[in-house]
Short mmCIF file of C-alpha atoms in Angstrom, two decimals:
data_model
loop_
_atom_site.label_atom_id
_atom_site.label_comp_id
_atom_site.label_asym_id
_atom_site.label_seq_id
_atom_site.Cartn_x
_atom_site.Cartn_y
_atom_site.Cartn_z
CA MET A 831 -23.16 -2.90 26.69
CA ASN A 832 -21.32 -5.97 27.54
CA CYS A 833 -17.74 -7.39 26.41
CA GLU A 834 -19.45 -9.39 22.92
CA ASP A 835 -21.83 -5.74 21.73
CA VAL A 836 -17.75 -3.71 22.22
CA GLU A 837 -16.20 -6.13 20.51
CA ARG A 838 -18.29 -5.97 17.60
CA ASN A 839 -17.74 -2.60 17.73
CA LEU A 840 -13.77 -2.29 18.51
CA ASP A 841 -12.56 -1.75 14.97
CA ALA A 842 -15.43 1.24 13.92
CA TYR A 843 -14.70 2.65 17.70
CA VAL A 844 -11.22 2.76 17.31
CA ASP A 845 -11.87 3.97 13.81
CA ARG A 846 -14.71 7.10 14.88
CA GLU A 847 -16.88 5.95 12.77
CA LEU A 848 -19.46 5.54 15.34
CA ASP A 849 -22.28 7.64 16.19
CA ALA A 850 -22.46 9.73 19.46
CA GLY A 851 -24.56 7.16 21.22
CA ALA A 852 -22.38 4.39 20.87
CA ASP A 853 -19.39 5.67 21.11
CA THR A 854 -19.85 7.03 24.04
CA ALA A 855 -21.20 3.46 25.43
CA VAL A 856 -18.32 2.18 24.52
CA ARG A 857 -16.36 4.38 26.61
CA ASP A 858 -17.98 3.63 29.69
CA HIS A 859 -18.02 0.18 28.81
CA LEU A 860 -14.02 0.49 28.92
CA ALA A 861 -13.00 2.42 31.48
CA GLY A 862 -14.29 -0.40 34.09
CA CYS A 863 -13.13 -3.52 31.44
CA ALA A 864 -9.45 -3.37 31.25
CA ASP A 865 -9.55 -6.90 28.55
CA CYS A 866 -11.21 -4.63 26.48
CA ARG A 867 -9.39 -1.23 27.14
CA ARG A 868 -6.50 -3.97 25.61
CA LYS A 869 -7.67 -5.02 22.66
CA VAL A 870 -8.74 -1.24 22.13
CA ASP A 871 -5.09 -0.17 22.47
CA GLU A 872 -3.84 -3.20 20.32
CA ARG A 873 -5.32 -1.12 17.39
CA GLN A 874 -4.38 1.48 18.00
CA ALA A 875 -0.77 0.57 17.89
CA LEU A 876 -1.70 -1.68 14.91
CA GLY A 877 -2.77 1.45 13.62
CA ARG A 878 0.67 3.22 14.14
CA LEU A 879 2.44 0.19 13.03
CA VAL A 880 0.75 0.51 9.74
CA ARG A 881 1.84 4.03 8.97
CA SER A 882 5.15 3.20 10.27
CA ALA A 883 4.83 0.73 6.87
CA PRO A 884 6.94 2.75 3.77
CA TYR A 885 4.26 4.97 1.80
CA TYR A 886 5.54 4.67 -2.12
CA PRO A 887 5.13 8.01 -4.38
CA ALA A 888 5.33 8.24 -8.04
CA PRO A 889 8.37 7.60 -9.17
CA GLU A 890 9.28 11.18 -11.10
CA GLY A 891 9.11 8.95 -14.71
CA LEU A 892 5.24 8.46 -14.04
CA ARG A 893 4.86 11.70 -12.98
CA ALA A 894 6.04 13.26 -16.29
CA ARG A 895 4.56 10.14 -18.48
CA VAL A 896 1.46 11.36 -17.15
CA SER A 897 2.02 14.16 -17.62
CA ALA A 898 2.67 13.89 -21.29
CA ALA A 899 -0.37 11.48 -22.02
CA THR A 900 -2.68 13.79 -20.33
CA SER A 901 -1.70 17.49 -21.80
CA ARG A 902 -1.73 15.63 -25.35
CA ARG A 903 -5.27 14.49 -25.17
CA ALA A 904 -5.65 17.93 -23.83
CA TRP A 905 -4.05 19.49 -26.56
CA GLY A 906 -6.60 17.09 -28.96
CA ARG A 907 -9.43 18.65 -27.36
CA HIS A 908 -7.43 22.13 -27.56
CA LEU A 909 -7.61 21.46 -31.40
CA VAL A 910 -11.16 20.97 -31.85
CA GLY A 911 -12.18 24.15 -30.05
CA TRP A 912 -9.92 25.91 -32.11
CA ALA A 913 -11.71 24.15 -35.07
CA ALA A 914 -15.02 25.22 -33.78
CA ALA A 915 -13.80 28.49 -33.71
CA ALA A 916 -13.02 28.80 -36.97
CA VAL A 917 -16.10 28.04 -38.04
CA LEU A 918 -17.75 30.34 -36.03
CA VAL A 919 -15.79 32.84 -37.55
CA LEU A 920 -16.74 31.16 -41.14
CA SER A 921 -20.19 30.93 -40.79
CA VAL A 922 -21.00 33.75 -38.75
CA GLY A 923 -18.63 36.35 -40.04
CA GLY A 924 -18.49 40.00 -39.09
CA GLY A 925 -17.11 41.62 -36.05
CA PHE A 926 -18.56 40.58 -33.42
CA ALA A 927 -17.61 36.45 -33.85
CA LEU A 928 -13.70 38.28 -34.38
CA TRP A 929 -14.82 39.58 -31.22
CA ARG A 930 -15.21 36.55 -29.64
CA SER A 931 -12.63 34.61 -31.07
CA ALA A 932 -10.12 37.42 -30.03
CA ALA A 933 -11.48 36.91 -26.26
CA ALA A 934 -11.30 33.10 -26.36
CA ARG A 935 -8.32 33.63 -27.12
CA GLY A 936 -7.50 35.93 -24.88
CA ASP A 937 -8.80 33.32 -22.61
CA ALA A 938 -6.99 30.56 -23.22
CA MET A 939 -4.17 32.46 -23.16
CA VAL A 940 -4.95 33.57 -19.20
CA ASP A 941 -5.97 29.52 -18.30
CA ALA A 942 -2.85 28.15 -19.91
CA VAL A 943 0.05 30.68 -18.20
CA VAL A 944 -2.25 29.43 -14.93
CA GLY A 945 -2.24 26.43 -16.01
CA SER A 946 1.94 26.38 -16.48
CA HIS A 947 2.72 27.53 -13.71
CA VAL A 948 0.95 24.92 -11.60
CA ARG A 949 2.42 22.19 -13.55
CA SER A 950 5.91 24.37 -12.45
CA LEU A 951 5.14 23.94 -8.97
CA MET A 952 3.96 19.63 -8.87
CA ALA A 953 6.50 18.28 -11.34
CA ASP A 954 9.25 20.21 -9.24
CA HIS A 955 10.36 21.89 -12.48
CA LEU A 956 10.71 25.19 -11.58
CA PHE A 957 14.16 26.17 -13.08
CA ASP A 958 16.19 25.08 -15.70
CA VAL A 959 18.64 27.33 -14.10
CA GLU A 960 18.76 28.52 -10.66
CA SER A 961 20.43 31.82 -8.87
CA THR A 962 19.80 34.60 -7.81
CA ASP A 963 22.54 36.63 -9.92
CA GLN A 964 20.24 38.50 -13.13
CA HIS A 965 23.68 38.20 -15.38
CA THR A 966 24.01 34.27 -15.29
CA VAL A 967 19.82 33.79 -15.59
CA LYS A 968 19.82 36.52 -18.79
CA PRO A 969 22.25 35.24 -20.63
CA TRP A 970 21.19 32.04 -19.97
CA PHE A 971 18.69 32.20 -22.43
CA LEU A 972 20.88 33.29 -25.37
CA GLY A 973 20.74 30.68 -27.73
CA LYS A 974 18.01 29.66 -26.53
CA LEU A 975 15.39 30.91 -27.10
CA ASP A 976 15.62 34.16 -30.39
CA PHE A 977 14.46 37.11 -27.86
CA SER A 978 16.61 37.91 -25.10
CA PRO A 979 14.65 38.84 -22.11
CA PRO A 980 15.01 41.69 -20.16
CA VAL A 981 15.61 40.68 -16.43
CA VAL A 982 15.78 42.18 -13.15
CA ASP A 983 16.54 41.06 -9.86
CA LEU A 984 13.95 42.74 -6.87
CA ALA A 985 15.51 41.30 -3.95
CA PRO A 986 15.52 45.13 -2.03
CA ILE A 987 12.12 45.09 -2.95
CA GLY A 988 10.99 41.24 -0.97
CA PHE A 989 10.74 39.77 -4.58
CA PRO A 990 14.05 37.74 -4.89
CA LEU A 991 14.72 36.50 -8.38
CA VAL A 992 15.34 32.84 -8.06
CA GLY A 993 15.94 30.89 -11.26
CA GLY A 994 14.58 30.78 -14.80
CA ARG A 995 13.27 27.59 -18.06
CA LEU A 996 12.49 27.51 -21.00
CA ASP A 997 8.59 27.16 -20.68
CA TYR A 998 5.63 26.77 -23.93
CA LEU A 999 2.96 28.74 -23.45
CA GLY A 1000 0.32 28.38 -26.69
CA GLY A 1001 2.62 26.46 -29.18
CA GLN A 1002 5.47 29.41 -28.04
CA PRO A 1003 8.59 29.26 -26.54
CA VAL A 1004 8.38 32.19 -23.78
CA ALA A 1005 11.11 32.46 -21.06
CA ALA A 1006 9.84 31.62 -17.11
CA LEU A 1007 11.35 33.76 -15.00
CA VAL A 1008 10.75 32.92 -11.58
CA TYR A 1009 10.05 35.36 -8.06
CA ALA A 1010 9.90 34.20 -4.38
CA ARG A 1011 7.99 36.04 -1.89
CA ARG A 1012 8.20 34.58 1.16
CA LYS A 1013 6.90 30.58 0.54
CA HIS A 1014 4.80 31.62 -2.74
CA THR A 1015 6.10 31.61 -6.57
CA ILE A 1016 5.99 34.46 -8.76
CA ASN A 1017 6.11 32.96 -12.64
CA VAL A 1018 7.39 35.75 -15.08
CA PHE A 1019 6.02 34.45 -18.91
CA VAL A 1020 7.86 36.75 -21.91
CA SER A 1021 7.73 36.69 -25.17
CA PRO A 1022 7.77 38.81 -28.26
CA GLU A 1023 3.79 40.03 -28.55
CA ARG A 1024 2.49 37.70 -31.25
CA ASP A 1025 -1.56 37.82 -30.47
CA GLU A 1026 -2.39 41.74 -30.65
CA ALA A 1027 -5.96 40.14 -28.56
CA PHE A 1028 -4.14 39.91 -25.21
CA ARG A 1029 -3.98 43.79 -25.60
CA GLY A 1030 -6.65 44.10 -23.11
CA ILE A 1031 -6.29 41.64 -20.41
CA ASP A 1032 -4.71 43.60 -17.54
CA THR A 1033 -5.80 41.15 -14.45
CA ARG A 1034 -7.76 38.31 -13.95
CA SER A 1035 -8.13 36.06 -11.41
CA VAL A 1036 -8.43 32.34 -12.22
CA ARG A 1037 -9.19 29.06 -8.87
CA GLY A 1038 -6.69 31.41 -6.64
CA PHE A 1039 -4.33 32.33 -8.43
CA HIS A 1040 -3.83 36.09 -9.84
CA VAL A 1041 -2.85 36.79 -13.38
CA HIS A 1042 -1.14 40.24 -15.23
CA HIS A 1043 -0.52 40.78 -18.55
CA TRP A 1044 1.20 43.86 -20.23
CA THR A 1045 3.45 44.89 -23.11
CA ARG A 1046 6.32 46.56 -23.10
CA ASP A 1047 9.22 48.01 -26.25
CA GLY A 1048 6.75 44.14 -28.16
CA MET A 1049 7.48 42.51 -25.52
CA SER A 1050 4.70 40.36 -24.13
CA PHE A 1051 4.56 39.99 -19.99
CA TRP A 1052 2.49 37.21 -17.89
CA ALA A 1053 3.10 37.41 -14.02
CA VAL A 1054 0.75 35.03 -12.22
CA SER A 1055 1.02 34.06 -8.74
CA ASP A 1056 -0.73 33.10 -5.29
CA VAL A 1057 0.15 35.82 -3.18
CA ASN A 1058 -2.36 37.83 -2.73
CA ASP A 1059 -3.11 40.36 -5.73
CA ALA A 1060 -1.47 44.17 -4.30
CA GLU A 1061 1.66 42.19 -3.69
CA LEU A 1062 1.61 41.02 -7.38
CA THR A 1063 0.60 44.44 -8.36
CA GLU A 1064 3.52 45.54 -6.28
CA PHE A 1065 5.60 43.09 -7.99
CA VAL A 1066 4.22 44.16 -11.56
CA HIS A 1067 4.35 47.81 -10.46
CA ALA A 1068 8.51 47.34 -10.14
CA LEU A 1069 8.89 45.35 -12.95
CA GLN A 1070 6.85 47.53 -15.72
CA THR A 1071 9.02 50.50 -14.14
CA SER A 1072 12.62 49.39 -13.74
CA MET B 467 -14.18 19.75 -19.13
CA PRO B 468 -11.37 21.77 -19.29
CA PRO B 469 -7.92 19.91 -19.05
CA ARG B 470 -6.27 22.33 -16.67
CA VAL B 471 -8.85 21.51 -14.40
CA PHE B 472 -8.06 17.95 -14.34
CA GLU B 473 -4.80 18.53 -13.76
CA GLU B 474 -5.27 20.37 -10.97
CA THR B 475 -7.42 18.61 -9.85
CA VAL B 476 -6.26 14.87 -10.33
CA LEU B 477 -2.89 15.74 -10.45
CA PRO B 478 -1.89 16.72 -6.79
CA HIS B 479 -3.65 13.12 -5.84
CA LEU B 480 -0.41 11.22 -7.66
CA ASP B 481 1.03 10.02 -4.93
CA ALA B 482 -1.46 8.28 -3.47
CA ALA B 483 -2.84 6.93 -6.08
CA PHE B 484 0.83 5.39 -7.24
CA ASN B 485 0.85 4.10 -3.31
CA TYR B 486 -2.58 2.36 -3.29
CA ALA B 487 -1.61 1.00 -6.73
CA ARG B 488 1.73 -0.65 -5.23
CA TRP B 489 -0.26 -1.56 -2.28
CA LEU B 490 -2.49 -3.80 -4.93
CA THR B 491 0.08 -5.01 -7.03
CA LYS B 492 2.82 -5.28 -5.29
CA ASN B 493 5.11 -4.41 -7.79
CA GLU B 494 6.78 -1.14 -8.50
CA ALA B 495 6.41 -1.82 -12.77
CA GLU B 496 3.18 -2.92 -12.35
CA ALA B 497 1.72 0.06 -10.10
CA GLU B 498 3.44 2.20 -12.65
CA ASP B 499 1.54 1.14 -15.49
CA VAL B 500 -1.61 0.44 -13.87
CA VAL B 501 -1.66 4.45 -12.41
CA GLN B 502 -0.27 5.42 -15.70
CA ASP B 503 -3.98 3.72 -17.56
CA ALA B 504 -5.69 4.46 -14.89
CA CYS B 505 -4.48 8.40 -15.54
CA VAL B 506 -5.71 8.53 -19.22
CA ARG B 507 -9.19 6.55 -18.24
CA ALA B 508 -9.35 9.85 -15.35
CA MET B 509 -9.16 11.92 -18.09
CA ARG B 510 -11.72 10.42 -20.56
CA PHE B 511 -14.20 10.35 -17.06
CA PHE B 512 -13.31 13.03 -15.38
CA SER B 513 -16.53 14.30 -15.59
CA SER B 514 -18.52 11.80 -14.02
CA LEU B 515 -16.72 13.16 -10.97
CA ARG B 516 -19.38 14.57 -9.03
CA ASP B 517 -18.48 15.09 -5.58
CA ASP B 518 -15.01 17.18 -4.17
CA ASN B 519 -13.16 14.17 -3.30
CA ALA B 520 -10.73 13.70 -6.40
CA ARG B 521 -8.77 11.17 -4.17
CA ALA B 522 -11.81 8.56 -3.59
CA TRP B 523 -12.52 8.57 -7.10
CA LEU B 524 -9.44 7.69 -8.73
CA PHE B 525 -9.08 5.21 -6.33
CA THR B 526 -11.72 3.52 -7.62
CA ILE B 527 -10.63 4.01 -11.05
CA VAL B 528 -7.04 2.39 -9.92
CA ARG B 529 -8.36 -0.14 -8.19
CA ASN B 530 -11.02 -1.15 -11.63
CA THR B 531 -8.20 -0.10 -13.72
CA TRP B 532 -5.69 -3.00 -12.22
CA TYR B 533 -9.00 -5.59 -11.30
CA SER B 534 -9.42 -5.03 -15.15
CA ARG B 535 -5.90 -5.95 -15.68
CA VAL B 536 -5.89 -8.73 -13.71
CA SER B 537 -8.56 -10.29 -14.96
CA ARG B 538 -7.49 -10.21 -18.46
CA ARG B 539 -3.85 -12.30 -17.61
CA ALA B 540 -6.54 -14.85 -15.52
CA THR B 541 -4.58 -14.44 -12.33
CA ALA B 542 -7.30 -13.43 -10.56
CA ALA B 543 -6.36 -16.45 -8.33
CA GLU B 544 -3.82 -14.43 -6.42
CA ALA B 545 -7.00 -11.39 -6.31
CA THR B 546 -10.39 -13.42 -4.80
CA LEU B 547 -10.35 -12.73 -0.92
CA GLU B 548 -11.04 -16.61 0.65
CA ASP B 549 -13.16 -16.54 3.32
CA THR B 550 -10.61 -17.95 6.33
CA ALA B 551 -11.04 -15.76 8.61
CA ARG B 552 -8.93 -17.03 11.77
CA ASP B 553 -10.13 -16.01 15.61
CA GLU B 554 -7.02 -15.57 16.96
CA ARG B 555 -7.63 -14.21 20.45
CA PRO B 556 -4.85 -12.19 20.88
CA ASP B 557 -2.73 -14.14 24.35
CA ASP B 558 -2.23 -11.48 27.04
CA ALA B 559 0.38 -8.29 27.17
CA PRO B 560 0.90 -5.45 29.25
CA ASP B 561 1.66 -3.45 26.76
CA PRO B 562 1.02 -4.63 23.24
CA GLU B 563 3.00 -0.99 21.01
CA ALA B 564 5.38 -1.47 22.95
CA ARG B 565 6.10 -5.30 22.18
CA LEU B 566 4.90 -4.89 18.51
CA LEU B 567 7.13 -1.80 18.00
CA GLN B 568 10.17 -4.09 19.41
CA GLN B 569 9.45 -6.66 17.51
CA HIS B 570 9.38 -5.29 14.15
CA ASP B 571 11.00 -2.97 12.25
CA VAL B 572 9.78 -1.73 9.46
CA ALA B 573 10.31 -4.69 6.53
CA ARG B 574 8.59 -6.96 9.03
CA VAL B 575 5.49 -4.89 8.72
CA ARG B 576 5.43 -4.05 4.84
CA ALA B 577 6.11 -8.48 4.49
CA ALA B 578 3.01 -8.93 7.05
CA LEU B 579 0.54 -6.31 5.23
CA GLU B 580 1.26 -8.28 2.05
CA GLU B 581 0.81 -11.14 2.76
CA LEU B 582 -3.01 -9.98 3.45
CA PRO B 583 -5.26 -11.02 0.85
CA VAL B 584 -5.54 -8.50 -0.67
CA ASP B 585 -9.18 -7.61 -0.15
CA PHE B 586 -7.79 -7.39 3.26
CA ARG B 587 -4.49 -5.24 2.25
CA GLU B 588 -6.12 -2.20 0.73
CA VAL B 589 -9.00 -1.57 3.44
CA LEU B 590 -6.03 -1.27 6.02
CA VAL B 591 -4.10 0.60 3.23
CA LEU B 592 -7.28 2.85 2.33
CA ARG B 593 -7.86 2.97 6.46
CA GLU B 594 -4.66 3.38 8.64
CA ILE B 595 -2.31 4.68 4.93
CA GLU B 596 -4.95 6.69 3.40
CA GLY B 597 -7.29 7.87 6.17
CA LEU B 598 -10.10 7.28 4.26
CA SER B 599 -13.52 6.83 6.09
CA TYR B 600 -15.37 3.34 6.26
CA LYS B 601 -17.94 5.29 3.38
CA GLU B 602 -15.27 6.41 0.73
CA ILE B 603 -13.23 3.30 1.10
CA ALA B 604 -17.42 1.43 0.65
CA ALA B 605 -17.45 3.52 -2.21
CA VAL B 606 -13.71 2.56 -3.81
CA VAL B 607 -13.91 -0.72 -3.28
CA ARG B 608 -17.84 -0.95 -3.83
CA VAL B 609 -19.20 -2.83 -1.05
CA PRO B 610 -21.83 -2.36 1.19
CA ILE B 611 -20.38 -0.32 4.70
CA GLY B 612 -20.83 -3.12 6.90
CA THR B 613 -18.69 -5.11 4.43
CA VAL B 614 -15.56 -2.31 4.80
CA MET B 615 -16.72 -2.84 8.80
CA SER B 616 -16.44 -6.32 9.23
CA ARG B 617 -13.55 -6.59 6.65
CA ILE B 618 -11.50 -4.14 8.76
CA ALA B 619 -11.52 -6.09 11.97
CA ARG B 620 -10.60 -9.16 10.26
CA ALA B 621 -7.43 -7.36 8.42
CA ARG B 622 -6.39 -6.31 11.90
CA GLU B 623 -6.46 -9.78 13.59
CA ARG B 624 -5.23 -11.37 11.20
CA LEU B 625 -2.36 -8.95 11.13
CA LEU B 626 -1.75 -8.90 14.43
CA ALA B 627 -1.71 -12.60 14.52
CA ALA B 628 1.30 -12.30 12.32
CA LEU B 629 2.97 -9.76 13.92
CA LYS B 630 2.01 -11.60 16.94
CA PRO B 631 5.70 -13.41 18.60
CA SER B 632 3.77 -16.47 17.70
CA ALA B 633 4.36 -20.06 16.05
CA ARG B 634 3.12 -17.84 12.61
CA MET B 635 5.69 -15.30 12.86
CA GLU B 636 8.72 -17.77 12.08
CA THR B 637 6.40 -18.00 8.46
CA LEU B 638 7.39 -14.56 7.95
CA PRO B 639 10.45 -13.12 5.72
#
């Protein structure tokens, strides 16, 4: 390659877009040509300069509006889904359809649990009340919910309570308790048991998240996290026996 | 297509979408409108997302959204690329980076980048800031890869010329 050839390929070379043969040819030329080398240096320096230009992250308000806009649509689709399920029950009738719709409700609930977990991490709205003290977190829910979620700290076994917030699952308000495990977050959603369809659900894994469900004293619990399932099982067992 | 999949696939790229829109529009409020519209469109067309590259796909929608707004307002003049490639060769520079960095703070770089015609500006932003490959840029901007390459080359030449301590410098804010 001569200087002219190199010049034509200068940007592709800097951007590592040349195939191996051309890349080597340019490199060979550069080894003996200070002029072309200077042009390469200049472009690389320019790249660093451009990367120092401001990065504009999405404003918080926008994030919230987009979430709201897309979940409104999602809710619309949900209704269509429920309507379809209702039609199915009416037209087919019998136990099979009822069983199916219960299973579908369970699936939808698991999805909602995972979605809520992901949203809580993405929207940077993990807590309404940030505290490692169960005696601060539990009273915080007073007056905000018509039930009182059991709150225990599991710091002694490596799952510290870090806070709580109000959340919604399936259109119902729930208490969300937030626990930490190293850098991971565990959300536990607590509400009075309303749908026996979920009783059959024990553990599920959805898109890399593990979900555990259990009921106790008329309350329904959903634990969700990306920690490995063995650890989440240990966590759930500790909550169940506390 | 279940909505949650959309949230997990597309919303993580909201910052990148906004950064791109902000560089396209050069205006915070307009960038917000563009991205919000784009996300609603993206939701509607979510099933058209074929491959895994949700970020490049979202860029395409952001770009289309912006262009349709611009053409609706008939201010496309700003958006079109007048073809006046300058051939200003850099003068001798022993240490180009040091020289550039010494003389240009972030505000200057931003101003110089904003001064570029949008067709040049966007390929540089997609390449240098978002790290897209030529192939990905070609898909977002909808031009052949060869055109991406020549736009990037000319964008860099212009930017270099603008940032050089030459007569053109004085025209920068």
